[in-house]
Amino acid sequence: MARSRSLPPRLLGAGFRGFSLLPLAISFVVLVCLSLLAIQLWTTLRAREGQLLEASRESTNLAQSVAQHAYDTIKEADTVLVGLVERVETDGVAGLELARIHKLLVNRVAELPQLHGIFIYASDGSWLVNSQKTLLSNLNNSDRDYFKYHRTHADRGPYVGPPVRSKSTGHWIVTVSRRINLPDGSFGGVALATIDMNYFRLFYERFSIGKKGAIFIANGKGILLLRRPFDEGLLGRDISKFPIFHDYLPKSPVGTAVVQSRVDGVTRINSYRRVEEYPLVVSAALSQDEVLAAWRLDTVMQNAVGGVLVLLIAFIGYRVVRQIELRVKSEAGLVEARNELEMINETLARLASQDGLTGLANRRHFDQSLLAEFSRAQREDSSLGLVLIDVDFFKQYNDIYGHVAGDECLRKIGKVVGYSMRRPGDLAARYGGEEMVVLLPGTELPGALAVAEGVRQAVQSLGIEHSGNALGVVTASVGVAAFMPKHLENQAVELVELADTALYKAKALGRNQVRYESSSEIAAEQAATAFAFR
């Protein structure tokens, strides 16, 4: 059954250590700061919306109060006019008891503080009777707007005219009038009630609408009757083209809109309302700047506190990120130092297992590898080959050419031997002096012989001059051994002994050649030697 493989703990740790916290820390700090700013902005906008909504409700209630007051005021005056018109049309103008009606009108004006006066005009505009204490009979009001209206309009409803100055007192008044008909239905005169403008002004001044708030009342045609703040020059002005009349009233008789005034340029929250039964429109407006003044102050304070908090968090976050960055750099330095140390250790280990002259493995490394490969060959029932190389007449070479040349000769031969390693498991080593060895795991005798012959030919092909050698160049003798070691029957030294015996044969038979020995041949020789001693 196959065994599952997992990462070693050291590699897992290295993976976690490789993960950098710096980008995560920076992202977290930025996210916190942006979240606080977003919450602050959302809170600020919600507070602004709530402030405007509260101001809208306040202006709506104010407009309703103003409209109710206007309705009540006009209603009381109109009620008096309805009674007068009925009496005049019933009794006729000729049959009126002027003194009695005069007294009645004086009492009515005294009872209703909003009334400035009550008047009855004949069909030619002359004064018949009024509420003044001294009757004036030499005046004519046929030039007034309300008189002209009733003379040309047959409807019997009340008419609220534009503000005018009273001819009797000189005060600004609002007029409410009704048509008087003769028995045949023709125009017979006008009944008029006038309302003192100061009555509305005093009422409007009770409301707290700020320095830039505004209240106005206009008739159905869009003629301004009164406005707070009071401006005499605006009385009677046509505002029918203003947004309230032009854009909003046609859509709904009641509503609220944010409009910039064409009178003074102030942007206000306007709540408007058309008065039922009477042709009147009222509006109560609060300055948007004044409504938002407290909100702006709170916003400045909240933003200041929020800004300081964000800056504090950003500073702390910067310090934390800085510490993380320093830690990361320190860890990176430690990792780099560790890597350098590992490289140094590897270099030292390599130097400790490497021959300094030839660059091949040294004797110590070879001995360790031989034991390891011998054990593996025993476990796996595989063959193990060994090639032992000795430079011919090397002592003479040193004597003739010197040790420096001898070292260079060994260095070149070492390269040739190193090239003989064809598989990753092969090992070439300097065995000692001018002897070199190639360990060939998983190689039987024919393969080992092929490697040995290749080395021999390559050494000769170098063409290194050697006058002490009959061939005139440096040559090598090679001994080869290969067998499949058996557990508890063979030892690693046997392979070396076989190769050494083969090398001895190669030298004895004339050098510059390859010879081999097998374990069966050694066993036969040992048996023959034992028989000879019997």
Short mmCIF file of C-alpha atoms in Angstrom, two decimals:
data_model
loop_
_atom_site.label_atom_id
_atom_site.label_comp_id
_atom_site.label_asym_id
_atom_site.label_seq_id
_atom_site.Cartn_x
_atom_site.Cartn_y
_atom_site.Cartn_z
CA MET A 1 0.00 0.00 0.00
CA ALA A 2 1.48 3.34 -1.06
CA ARG A 3 2.36 5.69 1.74
CA SER A 4 1.11 9.32 1.38
CA ARG A 5 3.76 11.98 1.25
CA SER A 6 3.55 15.33 3.06
CA LEU A 7 5.74 18.38 3.32
CA PRO A 8 8.35 18.27 6.05
CA PRO A 9 7.68 20.58 8.99
CA ARG A 10 10.70 22.66 8.03
CA LEU A 11 9.23 23.37 4.59
CA LEU A 12 5.83 24.19 6.06
CA GLY A 13 7.42 26.70 8.41
CA ALA A 14 9.37 28.17 5.56
CA GLY A 15 6.12 28.62 3.61
CA PHE A 16 4.51 30.55 6.46
CA ARG A 17 7.63 32.56 6.98
CA GLY A 18 7.59 33.43 3.31
CA PHE A 19 4.17 35.06 3.65
CA SER A 20 4.65 38.83 4.14
CA LEU A 21 2.43 40.60 6.67
CA LEU A 22 3.45 44.06 5.42
CA PRO A 23 0.92 44.40 2.55
CA LEU A 24 -1.81 42.99 4.80
CA ALA A 25 -0.98 45.46 7.58
CA ILE A 26 -0.93 48.40 5.16
CA SER A 27 -4.24 47.31 3.63
CA PHE A 28 -5.79 46.92 7.09
CA VAL A 29 -4.73 50.41 8.23
CA VAL A 30 -5.93 52.00 4.97
CA LEU A 31 -9.22 50.08 5.20
CA VAL A 32 -9.81 51.20 8.79
CA CYS A 33 -9.08 54.85 7.91
CA LEU A 34 -11.31 54.74 4.82
CA SER A 35 -14.07 53.03 6.82
CA LEU A 36 -13.96 55.73 9.48
CA LEU A 37 -14.06 58.45 6.82
CA ALA A 38 -16.95 56.69 5.04
CA ILE A 39 -18.89 56.35 8.31
CA GLN A 40 -18.18 60.00 9.11
CA LEU A 41 -19.40 61.07 5.67
CA TRP A 42 -22.50 58.87 5.93
CA THR A 43 -23.30 60.24 9.40
CA THR A 44 -22.79 63.80 8.20
CA LEU A 45 -25.07 63.36 5.19
CA ARG A 46 -27.70 61.63 7.31
CA ALA A 47 -27.59 64.49 9.81
CA ARG A 48 -27.96 67.01 6.97
CA GLU A 49 -30.89 65.09 5.54
CA GLY A 50 -32.51 64.94 8.98
CA GLN A 51 -31.98 68.67 9.51
CA LEU A 52 -33.58 69.51 6.17
CA LEU A 53 -36.46 67.12 6.85
CA GLU A 54 -37.09 68.73 10.22
CA ALA A 55 -36.98 72.20 8.62
CA SER A 56 -39.42 71.01 5.95
CA ARG A 57 -41.86 69.82 8.62
CA GLU A 58 -41.44 73.09 10.50
CA SER A 59 -42.08 75.21 7.40
CA THR A 60 -45.11 73.04 6.52
CA ASN A 61 -46.63 73.58 9.96
CA LEU A 62 -45.84 77.27 9.70
CA ALA A 63 -47.50 77.54 6.27
CA GLN A 64 -50.56 75.73 7.61
CA SER A 65 -50.80 78.19 10.52
CA VAL A 66 -50.45 81.19 8.19
CA ALA A 67 -53.04 79.76 5.81
CA GLN A 68 -55.47 79.09 8.65
CA HIS A 69 -55.00 82.62 9.95
CA ALA A 70 -55.57 84.11 6.50
CA TYR A 71 -58.65 81.97 6.04
CA ASP A 72 -60.13 82.94 9.42
CA THR A 73 -59.40 86.62 8.85
CA ILE A 74 -60.93 86.73 5.37
CA LYS A 75 -63.84 84.54 6.48
CA GLU A 76 -64.86 86.93 9.25
CA ALA A 77 -64.70 89.91 6.93
CA ASP A 78 -66.53 88.06 4.15
CA THR A 79 -69.27 86.95 6.53
CA VAL A 80 -70.03 90.60 7.26
CA LEU A 81 -70.09 91.36 3.53
CA VAL A 82 -72.50 88.48 2.80
CA GLY A 83 -74.99 89.95 5.29
CA LEU A 84 -74.65 93.44 3.88
CA VAL A 85 -75.07 92.35 0.28
CA GLU A 86 -78.20 90.38 1.17
CA ARG A 87 -79.69 93.35 3.01
CA VAL A 88 -78.92 95.86 0.30
CA GLU A 89 -80.24 93.62 -2.45
CA THR A 90 -83.41 92.96 -0.42
CA ASP A 91 -84.18 96.55 0.69
CA GLY A 92 -82.72 98.33 -2.29
CA VAL A 93 -80.38 101.30 -2.22
CA ALA A 94 -83.15 103.86 -2.06
CA GLY A 95 -84.77 102.28 0.91
CA LEU A 96 -81.60 101.99 3.03
CA GLU A 97 -81.61 103.58 6.42
CA LEU A 98 -78.07 104.98 6.10
CA ALA A 99 -77.81 106.18 9.69
CA ARG A 100 -78.81 102.81 11.07
CA ILE A 101 -76.45 100.91 8.75
CA HIS A 102 -73.65 103.33 9.54
CA LYS A 103 -74.00 102.60 13.23
CA LEU A 104 -74.04 98.85 12.50
CA LEU A 105 -70.86 99.04 10.46
CA VAL A 106 -69.06 101.04 13.14
CA ASN A 107 -69.93 98.36 15.69
CA ARG A 108 -68.76 95.55 13.38
CA VAL A 109 -65.36 97.16 12.85
CA ALA A 110 -65.00 97.72 16.57
CA GLU A 111 -65.75 94.04 17.24
CA LEU A 112 -63.27 92.70 14.63
CA PRO A 113 -59.77 94.07 15.22
CA GLN A 114 -58.53 92.93 11.79
CA LEU A 115 -61.04 95.13 9.99
CA HIS A 116 -59.90 98.53 8.87
CA GLY A 117 -63.28 99.50 7.49
CA ILE A 118 -66.52 98.43 5.76
CA PHE A 119 -67.88 100.32 2.74
CA ILE A 120 -70.84 100.21 0.38
CA TYR A 121 -70.49 101.85 -3.03
CA ALA A 122 -73.17 102.67 -5.53
CA SER A 123 -73.04 101.50 -9.14
CA ASP A 124 -71.18 104.69 -10.14
CA GLY A 125 -68.52 104.26 -7.41
CA SER A 126 -69.85 106.93 -5.06
CA TRP A 127 -69.81 106.25 -1.31
CA LEU A 128 -73.19 105.30 0.11
CA VAL A 129 -72.26 104.37 3.66
CA ASN A 130 -69.23 103.10 5.58
CA SER A 131 -67.86 102.37 9.05
CA GLN A 132 -66.14 105.71 9.50
CA LYS A 133 -67.36 107.84 12.32
CA THR A 134 -67.76 110.81 9.99
CA LEU A 135 -69.43 109.94 6.71
CA LEU A 136 -67.71 111.22 3.62
CA SER A 137 -69.88 111.57 0.53
CA ASN A 138 -67.67 113.45 -1.90
CA LEU A 139 -65.34 110.52 -2.73
CA ASN A 140 -65.53 107.99 -5.55
CA ASN A 141 -63.85 104.58 -5.80
CA SER A 142 -64.80 103.62 -9.33
CA ASP A 143 -61.08 103.62 -10.20
CA ARG A 144 -60.21 100.85 -7.76
CA ASP A 145 -59.30 97.40 -8.97
CA TYR A 146 -62.03 95.64 -6.97
CA PHE A 147 -64.73 98.01 -8.34
CA LYS A 148 -63.64 97.43 -11.91
CA TYR A 149 -63.57 93.69 -11.34
CA HIS A 150 -67.11 93.42 -9.99
CA ARG A 151 -68.51 95.76 -12.62
CA THR A 152 -67.19 93.49 -15.37
CA HIS A 153 -67.66 90.10 -13.67
CA ALA A 154 -71.05 88.69 -12.75
CA ASP A 155 -69.80 86.03 -10.31
CA ARG A 156 -71.00 86.44 -6.74
CA GLY A 157 -67.96 85.11 -4.93
CA PRO A 158 -65.58 87.18 -2.82
CA TYR A 159 -62.73 89.01 -4.53
CA VAL A 160 -59.44 89.65 -2.78
CA GLY A 161 -57.79 92.56 -4.49
CA PRO A 162 -54.25 93.86 -4.49
CA PRO A 163 -53.04 95.95 -1.55
CA VAL A 164 -53.89 99.65 -1.77
CA ARG A 165 -53.65 102.75 0.35
CA SER A 166 -56.87 103.77 1.97
CA LYS A 167 -58.27 107.05 0.60
CA SER A 168 -59.72 107.83 3.98
CA THR A 169 -56.73 107.02 6.28
CA GLY A 170 -53.74 106.52 4.00
CA HIS A 171 -52.96 103.08 5.53
CA TRP A 172 -52.02 100.02 3.49
CA ILE A 173 -54.98 97.70 3.36
CA VAL A 174 -56.06 94.39 1.89
CA THR A 175 -59.47 94.49 0.23
CA VAL A 176 -62.19 91.83 0.30
CA SER A 177 -65.26 92.66 -1.76
CA ARG A 178 -68.54 91.28 -3.12
CA ARG A 179 -70.77 92.40 -5.99
CA ILE A 180 -74.20 93.91 -5.33
CA ASN A 181 -76.85 93.22 -7.98
CA LEU A 182 -80.02 95.13 -8.80
CA PRO A 183 -83.31 93.24 -8.96
CA ASP A 184 -82.84 92.75 -12.70
CA GLY A 185 -79.38 91.19 -12.12
CA SER A 186 -77.43 94.19 -13.37
CA PHE A 187 -74.53 95.73 -11.51
CA GLY A 188 -75.73 97.67 -8.50
CA GLY A 189 -72.56 98.42 -6.51
CA VAL A 190 -69.86 96.90 -4.31
CA ALA A 191 -69.66 95.89 -0.66
CA LEU A 192 -66.11 96.21 0.59
CA ALA A 193 -64.27 95.17 3.73
CA THR A 194 -60.70 96.35 4.23
CA ILE A 195 -58.14 94.62 6.46
CA ASP A 196 -55.35 96.60 8.01
CA MET A 197 -51.99 95.35 6.76
CA ASN A 198 -50.50 95.73 10.22
CA TYR A 199 -52.85 93.00 11.48
CA PHE A 200 -51.07 90.47 9.25
CA ARG A 201 -47.65 91.97 9.98
CA LEU A 202 -48.06 91.66 13.73
CA PHE A 203 -49.20 88.05 13.38
CA TYR A 204 -46.32 87.06 11.08
CA GLU A 205 -43.74 88.67 13.35
CA ARG A 206 -44.67 86.22 16.12
CA PHE A 207 -43.07 83.36 14.22
CA SER A 208 -39.41 82.51 14.64
CA ILE A 209 -38.18 82.16 11.06
CA GLY A 210 -34.62 83.42 11.44
CA LYS A 211 -33.06 86.49 9.90
CA LYS A 212 -33.49 85.29 6.33
CA GLY A 213 -36.82 83.47 6.59
CA ALA A 214 -39.84 84.74 4.68
CA ILE A 215 -43.66 84.60 4.81
CA PHE A 216 -45.91 85.88 2.09
CA ILE A 217 -49.59 85.94 1.17
CA ALA A 218 -50.81 86.53 -2.38
CA ASN A 219 -54.15 86.47 -4.13
CA GLY A 220 -55.14 83.85 -6.68
CA LYS A 221 -53.71 85.85 -9.58
CA GLY A 222 -50.25 85.93 -8.02
CA ILE A 223 -50.41 89.52 -6.77
CA LEU A 224 -48.37 89.89 -3.57
CA LEU A 225 -50.48 91.14 -0.69
CA LEU A 226 -47.94 91.07 2.13
CA ARG A 227 -44.46 89.73 2.77
CA ARG A 228 -42.22 89.35 5.76
CA PRO A 229 -39.68 90.92 5.82
CA PHE A 230 -41.91 93.86 4.99
CA ASP A 231 -41.02 95.93 1.96
CA GLU A 232 -43.51 98.52 0.83
CA GLY A 233 -42.04 98.43 -2.68
CA LEU A 234 -43.04 94.79 -3.08
CA LEU A 235 -46.74 95.26 -2.25
CA GLY A 236 -48.91 94.53 -5.25
CA ARG A 237 -46.03 92.96 -7.21
CA ASP A 238 -46.94 90.26 -9.71
CA ILE A 239 -45.20 87.01 -8.67
CA SER A 240 -47.24 84.69 -10.89
CA LYS A 241 -44.09 83.84 -12.89
CA PHE A 242 -42.12 82.88 -9.79
CA PRO A 243 -41.41 79.13 -9.26
CA ILE A 244 -44.05 78.62 -6.57
CA PHE A 245 -46.85 79.80 -8.86
CA HIS A 246 -45.40 78.77 -12.19
CA ASP A 247 -43.84 75.37 -11.40
CA TYR A 248 -45.34 73.93 -8.23
CA LEU A 249 -48.91 75.15 -7.64
CA PRO A 250 -50.18 73.76 -10.99
CA LYS A 251 -49.00 70.31 -9.85
CA SER A 252 -50.25 70.39 -6.27
CA PRO A 253 -52.11 72.92 -4.08
CA VAL A 254 -49.89 71.97 -1.13
CA GLY A 255 -46.18 71.18 -1.09
CA THR A 256 -42.62 71.99 -0.12
CA ALA A 257 -39.76 72.97 -2.44
CA VAL A 258 -36.26 74.35 -2.15
CA VAL A 259 -36.30 77.54 -4.22
CA GLN A 260 -33.95 80.44 -4.70
CA SER A 261 -35.88 83.64 -4.20
CA ARG A 262 -36.07 86.08 -7.11
CA VAL A 263 -36.59 88.87 -4.63
CA ASP A 264 -33.38 88.66 -2.56
CA GLY A 265 -31.54 85.62 -4.02
CA VAL A 266 -31.75 83.59 -0.78
CA THR A 267 -32.27 79.84 -1.15
CA ARG A 268 -35.16 78.82 1.09
CA ILE A 269 -37.17 75.74 2.03
CA ASN A 270 -40.63 76.91 0.91
CA SER A 271 -43.85 75.31 2.10
CA TYR A 272 -46.78 76.65 0.12
CA ARG A 273 -50.54 76.16 0.40
CA ARG A 274 -53.56 77.36 -1.54
CA VAL A 275 -56.31 78.53 0.84
CA GLU A 276 -59.57 76.67 0.34
CA GLU A 277 -62.70 78.70 -0.54
CA TYR A 278 -60.81 81.98 -0.98
CA PRO A 279 -58.39 82.87 -3.81
CA LEU A 280 -55.32 83.09 -1.60
CA VAL A 281 -51.90 81.49 -1.60
CA VAL A 282 -49.58 81.54 1.43
CA SER A 283 -45.97 80.47 1.80
CA ALA A 284 -43.67 80.06 4.77
CA ALA A 285 -39.97 79.69 4.01
CA LEU A 286 -36.85 79.07 6.08
CA SER A 287 -33.38 79.97 4.88
CA GLN A 288 -31.48 76.82 3.96
CA ASP A 289 -28.21 78.37 5.12
CA GLU A 290 -29.69 79.19 8.53
CA VAL A 291 -31.29 75.76 8.81
CA LEU A 292 -27.92 74.10 8.10
CA ALA A 293 -25.85 76.50 10.22
CA ALA A 294 -25.96 74.28 13.31
CA TRP A 295 -25.35 71.22 11.14
CA ARG A 296 -22.30 72.87 9.59
CA LEU A 297 -20.91 73.69 13.03
CA ASP A 298 -21.50 70.13 14.21
CA THR A 299 -19.98 68.82 10.97
CA VAL A 300 -16.86 70.91 11.46
CA MET A 301 -16.50 69.65 15.03
CA GLN A 302 -17.20 66.03 14.10
CA ASN A 303 -14.88 66.16 11.12
CA ALA A 304 -12.18 67.72 13.26
CA VAL A 305 -12.52 64.98 15.87
CA GLY A 306 -12.84 62.32 13.17
CA GLY A 307 -9.85 63.73 11.31
CA VAL A 308 -7.73 63.68 14.45
CA LEU A 309 -8.86 60.10 15.12
CA VAL A 310 -8.02 59.04 11.56
CA LEU A 311 -4.65 60.75 11.75
CA LEU A 312 -3.98 59.06 15.09
CA ILE A 313 -4.94 55.66 13.69
CA ALA A 314 -2.89 56.35 10.57
CA PHE A 315 0.12 57.34 12.71
CA ILE A 316 -0.21 54.26 14.92
CA GLY A 317 -0.74 52.15 11.83
CA TYR A 318 2.34 53.70 10.25
CA ARG A 319 4.39 52.87 13.31
CA VAL A 320 3.05 49.31 13.35
CA VAL A 321 3.70 48.92 9.63
CA ARG A 322 7.15 50.38 10.11
CA GLN A 323 7.90 47.89 12.86
CA ILE A 324 6.60 45.06 10.66
CA GLU A 325 8.73 46.34 7.80
CA LEU A 326 11.80 46.45 10.03
CA ARG A 327 11.00 42.97 11.29
CA VAL A 328 10.54 41.72 7.75
CA LYS A 329 13.85 43.25 6.75
CA SER A 330 15.51 41.72 9.80
CA GLU A 331 14.01 38.33 9.01
CA ALA A 332 15.07 38.74 5.39
CA GLY A 333 18.57 39.55 6.59
CA LEU A 334 18.54 36.50 8.83
CA VAL A 335 17.26 34.33 5.99
CA GLU A 336 19.96 35.71 3.71
CA ALA A 337 22.59 35.11 6.38
CA ARG A 338 21.24 31.60 6.91
CA ASN A 339 21.33 30.94 3.17
CA GLU A 340 24.87 32.23 2.99
CA LEU A 341 25.79 30.07 5.97
CA GLU A 342 24.20 27.06 4.32
CA MET A 343 26.11 27.81 1.13
CA ILE A 344 29.31 28.11 3.15
CA ASN A 345 28.53 24.86 4.94
CA GLU A 346 27.80 23.19 1.62
CA THR A 347 31.06 24.57 0.26
CA LEU A 348 32.94 23.38 3.31
CA ALA A 349 31.23 20.00 3.09
CA ARG A 350 32.13 19.83 -0.56
CA LEU A 351 35.70 20.86 0.15
CA ALA A 352 35.83 18.33 2.96
CA SER A 353 34.76 15.59 0.55
CA GLN A 354 36.70 16.87 -2.47
CA ASP A 355 40.28 16.40 -3.49
CA GLY A 356 41.95 19.77 -3.74
CA LEU A 357 44.22 18.88 -6.65
CA THR A 358 41.99 16.97 -9.09
CA GLY A 359 38.57 18.24 -8.06
CA LEU A 360 37.41 14.66 -7.67
CA ALA A 361 35.95 13.22 -4.49
CA ASN A 362 38.58 12.45 -1.83
CA ARG A 363 39.34 9.14 -0.20
CA ARG A 364 37.06 9.80 2.76
CA HIS A 365 34.11 10.54 0.50
CA PHE A 366 34.85 7.45 -1.56
CA ASP A 367 34.98 5.19 1.50
CA GLN A 368 31.58 6.50 2.70
CA SER A 369 30.02 6.13 -0.75
CA LEU A 370 31.45 2.63 -1.18
CA LEU A 371 29.83 1.45 2.07
CA ALA A 372 26.51 3.08 1.20
CA GLU A 373 26.37 1.70 -2.35
CA PHE A 374 27.56 -1.73 -1.20
CA SER A 375 24.67 -1.90 1.30
CA ARG A 376 22.21 -0.76 -1.33
CA ALA A 377 23.45 -3.35 -3.80
CA GLN A 378 22.95 -6.03 -1.12
CA ARG A 379 19.37 -4.85 -0.46
CA GLU A 380 18.39 -4.52 -4.10
CA ASP A 381 20.34 -7.55 -5.37
CA SER A 382 22.15 -5.40 -7.94
CA SER A 383 25.70 -5.46 -9.24
CA LEU A 384 28.38 -2.98 -8.10
CA GLY A 385 31.39 -2.14 -10.29
CA LEU A 386 34.72 -0.53 -9.43
CA VAL A 387 37.42 0.86 -11.73
CA LEU A 388 40.87 1.46 -10.17
CA ILE A 389 43.28 3.61 -12.22
CA ASP A 390 47.03 4.02 -11.67
CA VAL A 391 49.29 6.34 -13.72
CA ASP A 392 52.17 4.35 -15.22
CA PHE A 393 55.71 5.31 -14.14
CA PHE A 394 54.45 8.36 -12.26
CA LYS A 395 57.39 8.44 -9.86
CA GLN A 396 59.75 8.70 -12.83
CA TYR A 397 57.51 11.46 -14.24
CA ASN A 398 57.97 13.49 -11.03
CA ASP A 399 61.69 12.85 -11.06
CA ILE A 400 62.02 13.97 -14.70
CA TYR A 401 59.55 16.86 -14.89
CA GLY A 402 59.15 17.89 -11.27
CA HIS A 403 56.29 17.82 -8.81
CA VAL A 404 54.57 20.88 -10.27
CA ALA A 405 54.34 19.18 -13.63
CA GLY A 406 53.27 16.02 -11.84
CA ASP A 407 50.43 17.86 -10.15
CA GLU A 408 49.33 19.31 -13.49
CA CYS A 409 49.45 15.83 -15.01
CA LEU A 410 47.22 14.45 -12.25
CA ARG A 411 44.85 17.40 -12.67
CA LYS A 412 44.39 16.64 -16.38
CA ILE A 413 43.91 12.94 -15.77
CA GLY A 414 41.43 13.78 -13.01
CA LYS A 415 39.29 15.63 -15.58
CA VAL A 416 39.36 12.59 -17.86
CA VAL A 417 38.31 10.34 -15.00
CA GLY A 418 35.59 12.76 -14.00
CA TYR A 419 34.15 12.66 -17.54
CA SER A 420 33.76 8.91 -17.21
CA MET A 421 30.84 9.34 -14.81
CA ARG A 422 27.83 8.86 -17.07
CA ARG A 423 25.07 8.49 -14.48
CA PRO A 424 24.11 10.56 -11.43
CA GLY A 425 25.00 7.73 -9.05
CA ASP A 426 28.57 7.25 -10.40
CA LEU A 427 31.44 8.56 -8.29
CA ALA A 428 34.99 9.44 -9.36
CA ALA A 429 37.54 9.89 -6.58
CA ARG A 430 41.25 10.22 -5.97
CA TYR A 431 42.16 7.06 -4.11
CA GLY A 432 45.67 8.11 -3.13
CA GLY A 433 48.83 9.41 -4.81
CA GLU A 434 48.51 8.77 -8.55
CA GLU A 435 45.64 6.29 -8.07
CA MET A 436 42.07 7.21 -8.96
CA VAL A 437 38.88 5.21 -8.73
CA VAL A 438 35.42 5.19 -10.30
CA LEU A 439 32.52 3.61 -8.36
CA LEU A 440 29.74 2.35 -10.65
CA PRO A 441 26.46 1.36 -8.83
CA GLY A 442 24.15 -0.98 -10.73
CA THR A 443 26.91 -1.86 -13.22
CA GLU A 444 27.98 -5.37 -14.16
CA LEU A 445 31.45 -6.38 -15.36
CA PRO A 446 30.98 -5.60 -19.10
CA GLY A 447 29.84 -2.10 -18.35
CA ALA A 448 32.66 -1.50 -15.91
CA LEU A 449 35.20 -2.76 -18.49
CA ALA A 450 33.79 -0.35 -21.07
CA VAL A 451 34.25 2.56 -18.68
CA ALA A 452 37.76 1.42 -17.80
CA GLU A 453 38.81 1.09 -21.44
CA GLY A 454 37.40 4.55 -22.14
CA VAL A 455 39.46 6.04 -19.35
CA ARG A 456 42.62 4.29 -20.49
CA GLN A 457 42.25 5.51 -24.04
CA ALA A 458 41.40 9.02 -22.92
CA VAL A 459 44.51 9.23 -20.72
CA GLN A 460 46.71 8.10 -23.58
CA SER A 461 44.97 10.49 -25.93
CA LEU A 462 45.96 13.41 -23.71
CA GLY A 463 49.43 13.02 -25.19
CA ILE A 464 51.21 14.20 -22.06
CA GLU A 465 54.92 13.80 -22.73
CA HIS A 466 56.67 11.18 -20.58
CA SER A 467 60.18 10.17 -21.60
CA GLY A 468 60.26 7.58 -18.84
CA ASN A 469 57.45 5.63 -20.53
CA ALA A 470 58.26 3.40 -23.51
CA LEU A 471 55.34 4.94 -25.43
CA GLY A 472 56.68 8.48 -24.80
CA VAL A 473 53.38 9.67 -23.31
CA VAL A 474 51.62 9.24 -20.03
CA THR A 475 49.52 6.07 -19.85
CA ALA A 476 47.49 4.35 -17.19
CA SER A 477 46.89 0.82 -16.03
CA VAL A 478 43.35 -0.05 -14.99
CA GLY A 479 41.96 -2.76 -12.77
CA VAL A 480 38.24 -3.62 -12.84
CA ALA A 481 36.04 -5.58 -10.50
CA ALA A 482 32.27 -6.13 -10.40
CA PHE A 483 29.96 -8.52 -8.59
CA MET A 484 26.58 -8.77 -6.86
CA PRO A 485 27.28 -8.72 -3.11
CA LYS A 486 25.41 -11.10 -0.87
CA HIS A 487 24.20 -10.22 2.58
CA LEU A 488 26.46 -11.67 5.33
CA GLU A 489 28.72 -13.18 2.65
CA ASN A 490 30.59 -10.22 1.14
CA GLN A 491 32.19 -7.05 2.45
CA ALA A 492 32.91 -3.80 0.65
CA VAL A 493 36.66 -4.23 0.97
CA GLU A 494 36.43 -7.31 -1.25
CA LEU A 495 35.49 -5.14 -4.23
CA VAL A 496 38.55 -2.96 -3.68
CA GLU A 497 40.78 -5.98 -3.26
CA LEU A 498 39.49 -7.46 -6.53
CA ALA A 499 40.10 -4.21 -8.42
CA ASP A 500 43.55 -3.88 -6.83
CA THR A 501 44.45 -7.44 -7.85
CA ALA A 502 43.31 -6.71 -11.39
CA LEU A 503 45.42 -3.54 -11.40
CA TYR A 504 48.43 -5.50 -10.25
CA LYS A 505 47.91 -7.90 -13.15
CA ALA A 506 47.69 -5.02 -15.62
CA LYS A 507 51.00 -3.64 -14.39
CA ALA A 508 52.64 -7.06 -14.34
CA LEU A 509 51.54 -7.75 -17.90
CA GLY A 510 53.11 -4.57 -19.30
CA ARG A 511 50.95 -1.60 -18.16
CA ASN A 512 48.66 0.61 -20.29
CA GLN A 513 45.96 -2.03 -20.29
CA VAL A 514 42.74 -3.06 -18.54
CA ARG A 515 42.45 -6.19 -16.47
CA TYR A 516 39.60 -7.49 -14.35
CA GLU A 517 38.98 -9.86 -11.46
CA SER A 518 35.78 -11.53 -10.33
CA SER A 519 34.85 -12.97 -6.98
CA SER A 520 34.83 -16.52 -8.44
CA GLU A 521 38.43 -16.16 -9.60
CA ILE A 522 39.55 -14.96 -6.19
CA ALA A 523 37.78 -17.86 -4.55
CA ALA A 524 39.51 -20.31 -6.92
CA GLU A 525 42.94 -18.77 -6.21
CA GLN A 526 42.35 -18.91 -2.46
CA ALA A 527 41.32 -22.57 -2.76
CA ALA A 528 44.47 -23.38 -4.81
CA THR A 529 46.71 -21.64 -2.29
CA ALA A 530 45.11 -23.54 0.56
CA PHE A 531 45.60 -26.86 -1.29
CA ALA A 532 49.31 -26.07 -1.89
CA PHE A 533 49.95 -25.61 1.83
CA ARG A 534 48.52 -29.02 2.74
#
